[in-house]
PDB file of C-alpha atoms in Angstrom:
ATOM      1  CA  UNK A   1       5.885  14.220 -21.445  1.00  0.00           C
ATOM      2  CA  UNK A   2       3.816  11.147 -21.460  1.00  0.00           C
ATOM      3  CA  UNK A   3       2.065   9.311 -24.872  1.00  0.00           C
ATOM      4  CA  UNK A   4      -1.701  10.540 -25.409  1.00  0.00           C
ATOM      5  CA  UNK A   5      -2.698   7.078 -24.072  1.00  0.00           C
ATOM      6  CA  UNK A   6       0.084   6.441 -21.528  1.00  0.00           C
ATOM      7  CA  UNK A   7       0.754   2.285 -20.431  1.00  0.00           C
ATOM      8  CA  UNK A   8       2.543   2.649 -17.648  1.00  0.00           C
ATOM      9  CA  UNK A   9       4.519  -0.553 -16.014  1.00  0.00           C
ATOM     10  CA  UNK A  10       6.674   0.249 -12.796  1.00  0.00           C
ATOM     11  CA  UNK A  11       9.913  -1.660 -11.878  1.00  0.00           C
ATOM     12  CA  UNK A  12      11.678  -1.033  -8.713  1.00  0.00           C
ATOM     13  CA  UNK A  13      12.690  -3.539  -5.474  1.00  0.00           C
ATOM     14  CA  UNK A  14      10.167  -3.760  -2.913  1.00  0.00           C
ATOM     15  CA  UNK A  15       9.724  -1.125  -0.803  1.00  0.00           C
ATOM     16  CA  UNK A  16      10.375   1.253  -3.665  1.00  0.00           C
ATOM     17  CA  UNK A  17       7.025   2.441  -4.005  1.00  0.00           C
ATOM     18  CA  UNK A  18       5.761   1.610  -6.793  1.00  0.00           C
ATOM     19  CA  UNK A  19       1.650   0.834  -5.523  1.00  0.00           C
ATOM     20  CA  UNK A  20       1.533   4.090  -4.184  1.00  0.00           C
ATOM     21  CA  UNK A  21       3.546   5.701  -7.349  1.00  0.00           C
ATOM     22  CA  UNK A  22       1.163   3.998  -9.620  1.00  0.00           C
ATOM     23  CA  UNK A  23      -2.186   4.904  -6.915  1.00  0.00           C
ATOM     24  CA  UNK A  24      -1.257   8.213  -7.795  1.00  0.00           C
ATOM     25  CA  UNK A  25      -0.729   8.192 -11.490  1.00  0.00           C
ATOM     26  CA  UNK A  26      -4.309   6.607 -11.736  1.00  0.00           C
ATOM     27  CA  UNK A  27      -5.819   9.394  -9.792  1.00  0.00           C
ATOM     28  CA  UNK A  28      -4.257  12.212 -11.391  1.00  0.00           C
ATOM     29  CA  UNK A  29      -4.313  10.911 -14.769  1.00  0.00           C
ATOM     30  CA  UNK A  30      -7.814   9.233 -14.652  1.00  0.00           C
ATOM     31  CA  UNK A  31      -6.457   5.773 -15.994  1.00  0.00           C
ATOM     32  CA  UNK A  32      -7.084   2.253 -14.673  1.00  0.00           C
ATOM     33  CA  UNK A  33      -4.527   0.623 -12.320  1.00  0.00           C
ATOM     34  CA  UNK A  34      -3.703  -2.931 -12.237  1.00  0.00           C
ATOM     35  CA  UNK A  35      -2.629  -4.232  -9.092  1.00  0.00           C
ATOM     36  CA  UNK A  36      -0.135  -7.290  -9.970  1.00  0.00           C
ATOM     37  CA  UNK A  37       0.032  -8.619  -6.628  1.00  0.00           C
ATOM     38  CA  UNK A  38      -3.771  -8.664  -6.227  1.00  0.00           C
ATOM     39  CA  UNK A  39      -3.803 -11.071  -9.880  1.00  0.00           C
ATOM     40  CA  UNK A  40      -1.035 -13.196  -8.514  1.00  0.00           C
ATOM     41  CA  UNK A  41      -2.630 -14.485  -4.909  1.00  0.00           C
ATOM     42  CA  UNK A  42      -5.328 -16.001  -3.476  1.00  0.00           C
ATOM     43  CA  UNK A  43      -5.792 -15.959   0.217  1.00  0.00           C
ATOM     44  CA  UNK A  44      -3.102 -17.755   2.117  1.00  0.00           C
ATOM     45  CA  UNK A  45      -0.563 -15.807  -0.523  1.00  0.00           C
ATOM     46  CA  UNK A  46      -1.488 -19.045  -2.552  1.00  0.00           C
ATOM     47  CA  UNK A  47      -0.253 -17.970  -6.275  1.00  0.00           C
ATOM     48  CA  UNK A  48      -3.112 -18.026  -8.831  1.00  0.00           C
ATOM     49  CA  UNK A  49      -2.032 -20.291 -12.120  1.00  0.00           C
ATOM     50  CA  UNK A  50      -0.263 -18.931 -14.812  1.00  0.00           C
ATOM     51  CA  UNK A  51      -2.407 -19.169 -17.585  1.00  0.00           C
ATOM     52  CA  UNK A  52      -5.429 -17.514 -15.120  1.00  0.00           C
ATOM     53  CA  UNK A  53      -3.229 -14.445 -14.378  1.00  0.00           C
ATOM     54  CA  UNK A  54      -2.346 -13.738 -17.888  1.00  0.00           C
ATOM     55  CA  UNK A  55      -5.656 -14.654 -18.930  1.00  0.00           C
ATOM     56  CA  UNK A  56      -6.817 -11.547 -16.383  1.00  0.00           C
ATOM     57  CA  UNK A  57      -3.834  -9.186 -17.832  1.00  0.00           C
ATOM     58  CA  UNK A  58      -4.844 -10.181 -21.553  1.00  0.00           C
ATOM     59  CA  UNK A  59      -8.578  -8.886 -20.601  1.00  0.00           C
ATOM     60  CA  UNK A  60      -7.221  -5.955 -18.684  1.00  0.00           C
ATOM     61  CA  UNK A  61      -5.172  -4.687 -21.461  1.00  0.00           C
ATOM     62  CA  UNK A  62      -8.026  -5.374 -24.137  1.00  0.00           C
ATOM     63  CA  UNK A  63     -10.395  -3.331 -21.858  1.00  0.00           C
ATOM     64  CA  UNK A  64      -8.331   0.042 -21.395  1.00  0.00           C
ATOM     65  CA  UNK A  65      -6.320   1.997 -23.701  1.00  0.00           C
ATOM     66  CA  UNK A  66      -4.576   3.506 -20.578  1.00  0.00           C
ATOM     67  CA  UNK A  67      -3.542   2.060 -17.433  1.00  0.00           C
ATOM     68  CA  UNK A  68      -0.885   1.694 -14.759  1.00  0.00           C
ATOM     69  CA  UNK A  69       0.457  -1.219 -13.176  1.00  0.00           C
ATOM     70  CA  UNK A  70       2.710  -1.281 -10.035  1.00  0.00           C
ATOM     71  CA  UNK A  71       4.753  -4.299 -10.192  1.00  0.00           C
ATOM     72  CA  UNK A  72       7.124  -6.377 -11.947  1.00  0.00           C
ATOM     73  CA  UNK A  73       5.971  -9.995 -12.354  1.00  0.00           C
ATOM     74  CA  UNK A  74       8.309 -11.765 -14.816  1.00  0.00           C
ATOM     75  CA  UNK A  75       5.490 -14.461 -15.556  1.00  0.00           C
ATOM     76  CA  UNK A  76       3.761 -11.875 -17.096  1.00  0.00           C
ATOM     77  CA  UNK A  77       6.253  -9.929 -18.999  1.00  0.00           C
ATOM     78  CA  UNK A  78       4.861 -11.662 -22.942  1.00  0.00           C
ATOM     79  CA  UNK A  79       1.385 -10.819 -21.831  1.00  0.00           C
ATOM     80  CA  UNK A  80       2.312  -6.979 -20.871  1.00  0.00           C
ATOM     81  CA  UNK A  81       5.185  -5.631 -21.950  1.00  0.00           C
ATOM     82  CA  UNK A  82       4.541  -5.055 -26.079  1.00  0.00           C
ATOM     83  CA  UNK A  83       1.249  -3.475 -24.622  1.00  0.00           C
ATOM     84  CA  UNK A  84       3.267  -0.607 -22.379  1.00  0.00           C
ATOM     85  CA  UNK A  85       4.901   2.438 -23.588  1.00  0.00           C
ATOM     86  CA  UNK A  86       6.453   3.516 -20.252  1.00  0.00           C
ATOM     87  CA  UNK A  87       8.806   2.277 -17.722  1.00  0.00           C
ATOM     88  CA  UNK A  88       9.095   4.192 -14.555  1.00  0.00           C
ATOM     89  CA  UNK A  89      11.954   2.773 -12.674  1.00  0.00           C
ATOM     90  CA  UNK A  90      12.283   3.635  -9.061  1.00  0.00           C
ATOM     91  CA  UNK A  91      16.241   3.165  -8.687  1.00  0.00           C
ATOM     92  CA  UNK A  92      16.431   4.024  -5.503  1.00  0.00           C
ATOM     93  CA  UNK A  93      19.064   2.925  -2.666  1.00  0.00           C
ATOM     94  CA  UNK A  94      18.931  -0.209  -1.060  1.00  0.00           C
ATOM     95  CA  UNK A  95      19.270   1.372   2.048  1.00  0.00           C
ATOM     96  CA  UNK A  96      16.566   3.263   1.261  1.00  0.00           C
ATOM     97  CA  UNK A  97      14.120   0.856   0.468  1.00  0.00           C
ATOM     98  CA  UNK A  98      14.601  -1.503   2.756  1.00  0.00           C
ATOM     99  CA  UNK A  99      13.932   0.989   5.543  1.00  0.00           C
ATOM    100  CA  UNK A 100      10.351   1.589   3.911  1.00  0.00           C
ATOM    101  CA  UNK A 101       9.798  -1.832   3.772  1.00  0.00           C
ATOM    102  CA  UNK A 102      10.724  -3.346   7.149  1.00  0.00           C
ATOM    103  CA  UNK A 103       8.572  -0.114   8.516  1.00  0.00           C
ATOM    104  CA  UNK A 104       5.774  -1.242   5.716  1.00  0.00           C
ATOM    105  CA  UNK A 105       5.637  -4.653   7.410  1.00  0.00           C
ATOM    106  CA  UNK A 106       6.273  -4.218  10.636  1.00  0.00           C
ATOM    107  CA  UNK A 107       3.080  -2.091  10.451  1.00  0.00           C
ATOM    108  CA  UNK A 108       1.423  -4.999   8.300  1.00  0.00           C
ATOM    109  CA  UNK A 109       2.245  -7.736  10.828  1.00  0.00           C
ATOM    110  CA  UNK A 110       1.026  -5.447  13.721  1.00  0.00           C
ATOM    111  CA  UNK A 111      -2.241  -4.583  12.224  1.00  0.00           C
ATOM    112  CA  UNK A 112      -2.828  -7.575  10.470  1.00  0.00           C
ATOM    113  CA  UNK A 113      -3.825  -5.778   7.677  1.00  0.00           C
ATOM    114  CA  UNK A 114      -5.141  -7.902   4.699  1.00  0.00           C
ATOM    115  CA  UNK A 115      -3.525  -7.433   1.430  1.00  0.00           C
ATOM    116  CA  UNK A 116      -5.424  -6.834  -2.042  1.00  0.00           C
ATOM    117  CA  UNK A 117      -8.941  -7.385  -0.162  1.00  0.00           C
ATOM    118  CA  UNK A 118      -8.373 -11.154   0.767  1.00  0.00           C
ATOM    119  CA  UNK A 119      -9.471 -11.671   3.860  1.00  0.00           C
ATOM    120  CA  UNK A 120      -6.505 -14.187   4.864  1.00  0.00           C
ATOM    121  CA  UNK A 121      -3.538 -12.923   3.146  1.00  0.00           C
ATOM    122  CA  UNK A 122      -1.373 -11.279   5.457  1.00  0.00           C
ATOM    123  CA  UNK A 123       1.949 -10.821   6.276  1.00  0.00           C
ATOM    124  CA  UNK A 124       3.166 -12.221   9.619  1.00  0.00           C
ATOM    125  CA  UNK A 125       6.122 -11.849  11.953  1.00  0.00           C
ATOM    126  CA  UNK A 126       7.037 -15.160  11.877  1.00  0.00           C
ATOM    127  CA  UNK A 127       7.272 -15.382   8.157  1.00  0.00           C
ATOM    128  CA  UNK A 128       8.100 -11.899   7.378  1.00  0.00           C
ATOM    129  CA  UNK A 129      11.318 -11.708   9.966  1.00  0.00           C
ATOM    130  CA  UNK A 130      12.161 -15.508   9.479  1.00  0.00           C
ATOM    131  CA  UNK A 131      15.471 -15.927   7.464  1.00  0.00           C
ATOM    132  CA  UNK A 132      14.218 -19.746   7.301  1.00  0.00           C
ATOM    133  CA  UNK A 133      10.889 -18.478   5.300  1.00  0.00           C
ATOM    134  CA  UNK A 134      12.999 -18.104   1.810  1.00  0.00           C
ATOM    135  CA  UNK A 135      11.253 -15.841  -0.619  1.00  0.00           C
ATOM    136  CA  UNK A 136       8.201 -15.989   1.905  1.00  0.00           C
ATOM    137  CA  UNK A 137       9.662 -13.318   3.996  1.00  0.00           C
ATOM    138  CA  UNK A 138       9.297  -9.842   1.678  1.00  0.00           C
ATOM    139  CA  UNK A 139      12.327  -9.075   3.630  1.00  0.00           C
ATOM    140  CA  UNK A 140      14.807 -11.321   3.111  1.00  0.00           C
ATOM    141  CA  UNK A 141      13.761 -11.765  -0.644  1.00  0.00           C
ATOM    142  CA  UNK A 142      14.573  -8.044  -0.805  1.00  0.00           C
ATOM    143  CA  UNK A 143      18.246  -8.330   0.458  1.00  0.00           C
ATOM    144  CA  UNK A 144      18.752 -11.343  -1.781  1.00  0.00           C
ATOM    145  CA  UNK A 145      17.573  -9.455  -4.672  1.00  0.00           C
ATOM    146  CA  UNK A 146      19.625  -6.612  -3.702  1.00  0.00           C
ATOM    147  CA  UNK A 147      22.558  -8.908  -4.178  1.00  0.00           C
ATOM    148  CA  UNK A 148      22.141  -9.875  -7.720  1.00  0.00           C
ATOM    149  CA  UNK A 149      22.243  -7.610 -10.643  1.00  0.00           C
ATOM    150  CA  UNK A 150      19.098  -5.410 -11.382  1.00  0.00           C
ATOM    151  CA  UNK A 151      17.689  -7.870 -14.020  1.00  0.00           C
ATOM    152  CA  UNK A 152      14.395  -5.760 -14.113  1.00  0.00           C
ATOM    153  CA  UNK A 153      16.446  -2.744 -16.166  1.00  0.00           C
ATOM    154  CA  UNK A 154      17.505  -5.533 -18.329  1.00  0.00           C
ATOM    155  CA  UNK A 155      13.927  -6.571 -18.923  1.00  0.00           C
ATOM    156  CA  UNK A 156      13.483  -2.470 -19.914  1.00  0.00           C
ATOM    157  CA  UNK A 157      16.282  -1.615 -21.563  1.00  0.00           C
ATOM    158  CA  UNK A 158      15.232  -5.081 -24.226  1.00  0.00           C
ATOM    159  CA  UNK A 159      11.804  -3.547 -24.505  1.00  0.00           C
ATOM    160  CA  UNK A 160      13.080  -0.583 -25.421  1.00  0.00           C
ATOM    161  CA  UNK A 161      15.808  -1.877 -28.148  1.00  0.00           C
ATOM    162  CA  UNK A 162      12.844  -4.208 -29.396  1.00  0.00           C
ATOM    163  CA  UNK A 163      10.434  -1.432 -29.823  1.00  0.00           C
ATOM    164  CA  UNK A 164      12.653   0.546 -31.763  1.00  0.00           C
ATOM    165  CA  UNK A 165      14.069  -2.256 -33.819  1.00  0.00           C
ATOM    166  CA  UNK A 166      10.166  -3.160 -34.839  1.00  0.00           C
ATOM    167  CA  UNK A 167       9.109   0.209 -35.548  1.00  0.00           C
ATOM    168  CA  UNK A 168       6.543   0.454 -32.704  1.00  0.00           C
ATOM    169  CA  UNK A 169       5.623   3.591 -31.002  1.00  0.00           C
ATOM    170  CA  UNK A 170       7.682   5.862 -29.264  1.00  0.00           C
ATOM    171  CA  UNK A 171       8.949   4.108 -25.935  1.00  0.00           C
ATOM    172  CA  UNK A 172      10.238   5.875 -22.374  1.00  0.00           C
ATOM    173  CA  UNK A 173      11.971   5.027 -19.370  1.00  0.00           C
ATOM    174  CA  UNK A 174      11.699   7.333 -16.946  1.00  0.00           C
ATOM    175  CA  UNK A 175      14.331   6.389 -14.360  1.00  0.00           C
ATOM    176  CA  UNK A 176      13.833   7.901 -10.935  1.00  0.00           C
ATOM    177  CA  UNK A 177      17.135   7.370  -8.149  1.00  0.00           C
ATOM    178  CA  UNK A 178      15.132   9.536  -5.109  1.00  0.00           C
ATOM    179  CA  UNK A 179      11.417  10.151  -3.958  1.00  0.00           C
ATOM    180  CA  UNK A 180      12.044  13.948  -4.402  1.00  0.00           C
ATOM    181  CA  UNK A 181      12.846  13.675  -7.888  1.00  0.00           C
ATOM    182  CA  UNK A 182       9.896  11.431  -8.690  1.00  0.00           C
ATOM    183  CA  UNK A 183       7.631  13.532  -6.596  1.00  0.00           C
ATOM    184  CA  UNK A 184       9.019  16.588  -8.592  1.00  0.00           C
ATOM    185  CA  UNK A 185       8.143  14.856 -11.555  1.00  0.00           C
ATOM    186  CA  UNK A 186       4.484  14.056  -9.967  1.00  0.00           C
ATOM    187  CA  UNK A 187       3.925  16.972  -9.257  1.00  0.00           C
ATOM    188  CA  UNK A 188       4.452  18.220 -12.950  1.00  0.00           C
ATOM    189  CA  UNK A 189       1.989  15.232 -14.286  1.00  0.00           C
ATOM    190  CA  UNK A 190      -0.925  16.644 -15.682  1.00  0.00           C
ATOM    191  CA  UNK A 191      -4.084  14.199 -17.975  1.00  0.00           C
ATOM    192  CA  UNK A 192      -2.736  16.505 -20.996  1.00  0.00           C
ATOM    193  CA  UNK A 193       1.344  15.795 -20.243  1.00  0.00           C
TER     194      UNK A 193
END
């Protein structure tokens, strides 16, 4: 059961699902989503200054009593996290994940699809499947970030210990490890739950 006025943050790797996760909540609850990627970039996937994005989150979070994001920026984490009183954590498998993503931007270098409603920011084959391209390529940031321990359930599981050691509201986690049990879940969700 959700808070009266959930704040909802996802974590997950990419390809987890968290946009369409949190597209969903926001229907079916009726709550503003904030799209992290979309306050990060500019066209050219040129990263908007610090102080501007958490400027934007600051205002978001002042404007709405509810909302859902579906990301996990770290530059952001001051700005947002004593605000939210869920986690949703898509654990899911690496192999799992990665699948949805290389179909995710296969599809998004074929179409040339532009991301967030810039009209230059998209992904490209020659970035995306370039093992040269760094963190560029979605891809190859994924496997490295595979590699490393999961430091976004760190991130949670210190919000949670904070919240409770400062006497704030009631904090979850909701940790999914499959799409059918957060779809089971989903499908449960209800604006009163």
């Amino acid at each position: 059961m959700l808070p009266e006025k959930p704040r909802i943050r996802m974590i997950g790797n990419s390809g987890a699902g968290k946009s369409t996760l949190a597209r969903q909540i926001s229907t079916k609850l009726g709550i503003r989503l904030l799209e992290e990627d979309a306050i990060h970039y500019q066209n050219h996937f040129i990263q908007v200054d610090k102080e501007i994005v958490c400027d934007r989150v600051s205002r978001f979070i002042q404007n709405n009593d509810s909302f859902v994001t579906d990301g996990c920026w770290r530059d952001i984490n001051d700005v947002i996290m004593p605000k939210v009183n869920v986690i949703i954590h898509l654990n899911y498998p690496f192999y799992l994940t990665f699948w949805r993503l290389l179909k995710r931007t296969f599809w998004r270098c074929w179409t040339r699809e532009s991301l967030w409603g810039l009209s230059d920011c998209r992904e490209t084959f020659s970035v995306a499947f370039n093992p040269f391209a760094g963190d560029d390529s979605v891809l190859w940031y994924s496997i490295k970030s595979s590699m490393r321990p999961n430091k976004k359930l760190v991130i949670a599981n210190k919000w949670l210990k904070d919240g409770w050691e400062n006497g704030q509201e009631e904090r979850q986690i909701l940790v999914f490890h499959h799409p059918s049990e957060t779809q089971k879940w989903l499908d449960q969700l209800s604006p009163s739950s």
